[in-house]
Amino acid sequence: MLSTKELLKIVKRADFEEIEDARDLVTFQHLGELAAAYSPLENWNQKAALIHLVQDHLDPRFRPIMLDFLTAPDTQGSGASTDDVIPLTKAIALCHLDENFDD
């Protein structure tokens, strides 16, 4: 099991393949520290990475985070392959706010 500190290192790298591999390692015990770590993150890609990491967990501490992420610009404008990350993460946020993972 990874520590929250190790999970946050993965989030800060915003490597979405690594995030996908780490999703199964997130437990309820990580959620409070992960929620608290959202605001200090440096950019929208890191914030998206955190949301991707915790997307399998409905927890009320993430509601303000999901609402905040809906204000992110739709793309980073670089034309990079990560440009679709922001809209996809907004969809995850909406599913969380609706408490419905089936959409």
mmCIF file of C-alpha atoms in Angstrom:
data_model
loop_
_atom_site.group_PDB
_atom_site.id
_atom_site.type_symbol
_atom_site.label_atom_id
_atom_site.label_comp_id
_atom_site.label_asym_id
_atom_site.label_seq_id
_atom_site.Cartn_x
_atom_site.Cartn_y
_atom_site.Cartn_z
ATOM 1 C CA MET A 1 0.000 0.000 0.000
ATOM 2 C CA LEU A 2 1.273 3.453 -0.895
ATOM 3 C CA SER A 3 1.327 6.304 1.587
ATOM 4 C CA THR A 4 -0.611 9.494 0.895
ATOM 5 C CA LYS A 5 2.721 11.256 0.388
ATOM 6 C CA GLU A 6 3.636 8.761 -2.360
ATOM 7 C CA LEU A 7 0.222 9.169 -3.992
ATOM 8 C CA LEU A 8 0.673 12.940 -3.994
ATOM 9 C CA LYS A 9 4.029 12.583 -5.751
ATOM 10 C CA ILE A 10 2.213 10.692 -8.499
ATOM 11 C CA VAL A 11 -0.445 13.432 -8.657
ATOM 12 C CA LYS A 12 2.191 16.158 -8.976
ATOM 13 C CA ARG A 13 3.779 14.343 -11.914
ATOM 14 C CA ALA A 14 0.332 14.298 -13.588
ATOM 15 C CA ASP A 15 1.247 11.082 -15.390
ATOM 16 C CA PHE A 16 -2.204 9.731 -16.139
ATOM 17 C CA GLU A 17 -1.006 6.204 -16.884
ATOM 18 C CA GLU A 18 0.622 6.139 -13.462
ATOM 19 C CA ILE A 19 -2.560 7.625 -11.948
ATOM 20 C CA GLU A 20 -4.628 4.864 -13.544
ATOM 21 C CA ASP A 21 -2.365 2.215 -12.013
ATOM 22 C CA ALA A 22 -2.585 3.867 -8.585
ATOM 23 C CA ARG A 23 -6.397 4.205 -8.448
ATOM 24 C CA ASP A 24 -6.818 0.756 -6.903
ATOM 25 C CA LEU A 25 -4.372 1.666 -4.129
ATOM 26 C CA VAL A 26 -6.442 4.565 -2.775
ATOM 27 C CA THR A 27 -8.256 3.730 0.455
ATOM 28 C CA PHE A 28 -10.651 5.624 2.701
ATOM 29 C CA GLN A 29 -7.709 6.483 4.950
ATOM 30 C CA HIS A 30 -6.079 8.486 2.119
ATOM 31 C CA LEU A 31 -9.117 10.584 1.238
ATOM 32 C CA GLY A 32 -8.883 13.319 3.873
ATOM 33 C CA GLU A 33 -5.263 14.160 3.124
ATOM 34 C CA LEU A 34 -5.860 13.956 -0.616
ATOM 35 C CA ALA A 35 -8.828 16.336 -0.371
ATOM 36 C CA ALA A 36 -6.726 18.776 1.673
ATOM 37 C CA ALA A 37 -3.945 18.610 -0.930
ATOM 38 C CA TYR A 38 -6.141 19.824 -3.819
ATOM 39 C CA SER A 39 -6.011 23.613 -3.312
ATOM 40 C CA PRO A 40 -2.213 23.914 -3.078
ATOM 41 C CA LEU A 41 -1.679 22.005 -6.344
ATOM 42 C CA GLU A 42 0.120 24.120 -8.925
ATOM 43 C CA ASN A 43 -1.991 23.668 -12.061
ATOM 44 C CA TRP A 44 -5.165 22.204 -13.532
ATOM 45 C CA ASN A 45 -3.392 19.087 -14.804
ATOM 46 C CA GLN A 46 -2.279 18.220 -11.269
ATOM 47 C CA LYS A 47 -5.789 18.922 -9.975
ATOM 48 C CA ALA A 48 -7.188 16.694 -12.739
ATOM 49 C CA ALA A 49 -4.725 13.984 -11.745
ATOM 50 C CA LEU A 50 -5.970 14.106 -8.155
ATOM 51 C CA ILE A 51 -9.583 13.800 -9.314
ATOM 52 C CA HIS A 52 -8.698 10.862 -11.558
ATOM 53 C CA LEU A 53 -6.938 9.216 -8.641
ATOM 54 C CA VAL A 54 -9.967 9.434 -6.324
ATOM 55 C CA GLN A 55 -12.722 9.062 -8.903
ATOM 56 C CA ASP A 56 -13.831 5.684 -7.522
ATOM 57 C CA HIS A 57 -14.647 7.137 -4.092
ATOM 58 C CA LEU A 58 -17.725 9.185 -3.285
ATOM 59 C CA ASP A 59 -16.812 11.311 -0.308
ATOM 60 C CA PRO A 60 -18.444 14.609 0.707
ATOM 61 C CA ARG A 61 -15.003 16.203 1.182
ATOM 62 C CA PHE A 62 -14.579 16.084 -2.594
ATOM 63 C CA ARG A 63 -17.792 17.932 -3.454
ATOM 64 C CA PRO A 64 -16.186 21.429 -3.274
ATOM 65 C CA ILE A 65 -13.252 20.089 -5.274
ATOM 66 C CA MET A 66 -15.519 18.806 -8.026
ATOM 67 C CA LEU A 67 -17.376 22.139 -8.105
ATOM 68 C CA ASP A 68 -14.093 24.035 -8.312
ATOM 69 C CA PHE A 69 -12.803 21.881 -11.145
ATOM 70 C CA LEU A 70 -15.806 22.791 -13.274
ATOM 71 C CA THR A 71 -14.278 26.294 -13.495
ATOM 72 C CA ALA A 72 -11.097 25.002 -15.160
ATOM 73 C CA PRO A 73 -10.406 26.143 -18.729
ATOM 74 C CA ASP A 74 -11.469 23.454 -21.181
ATOM 75 C CA THR A 75 -7.934 22.884 -22.488
ATOM 76 C CA GLN A 76 -4.431 24.003 -21.736
ATOM 77 C CA GLY A 77 -4.207 25.330 -25.306
ATOM 78 C CA SER A 78 -0.952 23.595 -26.090
ATOM 79 C CA GLY A 79 -2.363 21.140 -28.591
ATOM 80 C CA ALA A 80 -0.787 18.373 -26.525
ATOM 81 C CA SER A 81 -2.463 15.034 -26.070
ATOM 82 C CA THR A 82 -3.365 16.091 -22.525
ATOM 83 C CA ASP A 83 -5.813 18.705 -23.864
ATOM 84 C CA ASP A 84 -8.668 16.212 -23.508
ATOM 85 C CA VAL A 85 -7.865 15.640 -19.814
ATOM 86 C CA ILE A 86 -9.701 18.752 -18.618
ATOM 87 C CA PRO A 87 -13.056 18.017 -20.322
ATOM 88 C CA LEU A 88 -12.865 14.361 -19.280
ATOM 89 C CA THR A 89 -12.153 15.373 -15.688
ATOM 90 C CA LYS A 90 -15.108 17.752 -15.762
ATOM 91 C CA ALA A 91 -17.287 14.795 -16.774
ATOM 92 C CA ILE A 92 -15.923 12.831 -13.797
ATOM 93 C CA ALA A 93 -16.684 15.817 -11.543
ATOM 94 C CA LEU A 94 -20.264 16.007 -12.817
ATOM 95 C CA CYS A 95 -20.756 12.288 -12.180
ATOM 96 C CA HIS A 96 -19.495 12.782 -8.627
ATOM 97 C CA LEU A 97 -21.768 15.754 -8.024
ATOM 98 C CA ASP A 98 -24.704 13.714 -9.340
ATOM 99 C CA GLU A 99 -23.490 10.688 -7.310
ATOM 100 C CA ASN A 100 -23.984 8.593 -10.420
ATOM 101 C CA PHE A 101 -21.094 6.736 -12.018
ATOM 102 C CA ASP A 102 -23.318 5.199 -14.698
ATOM 103 C CA ASP A 103 -23.425 8.331 -16.877
#
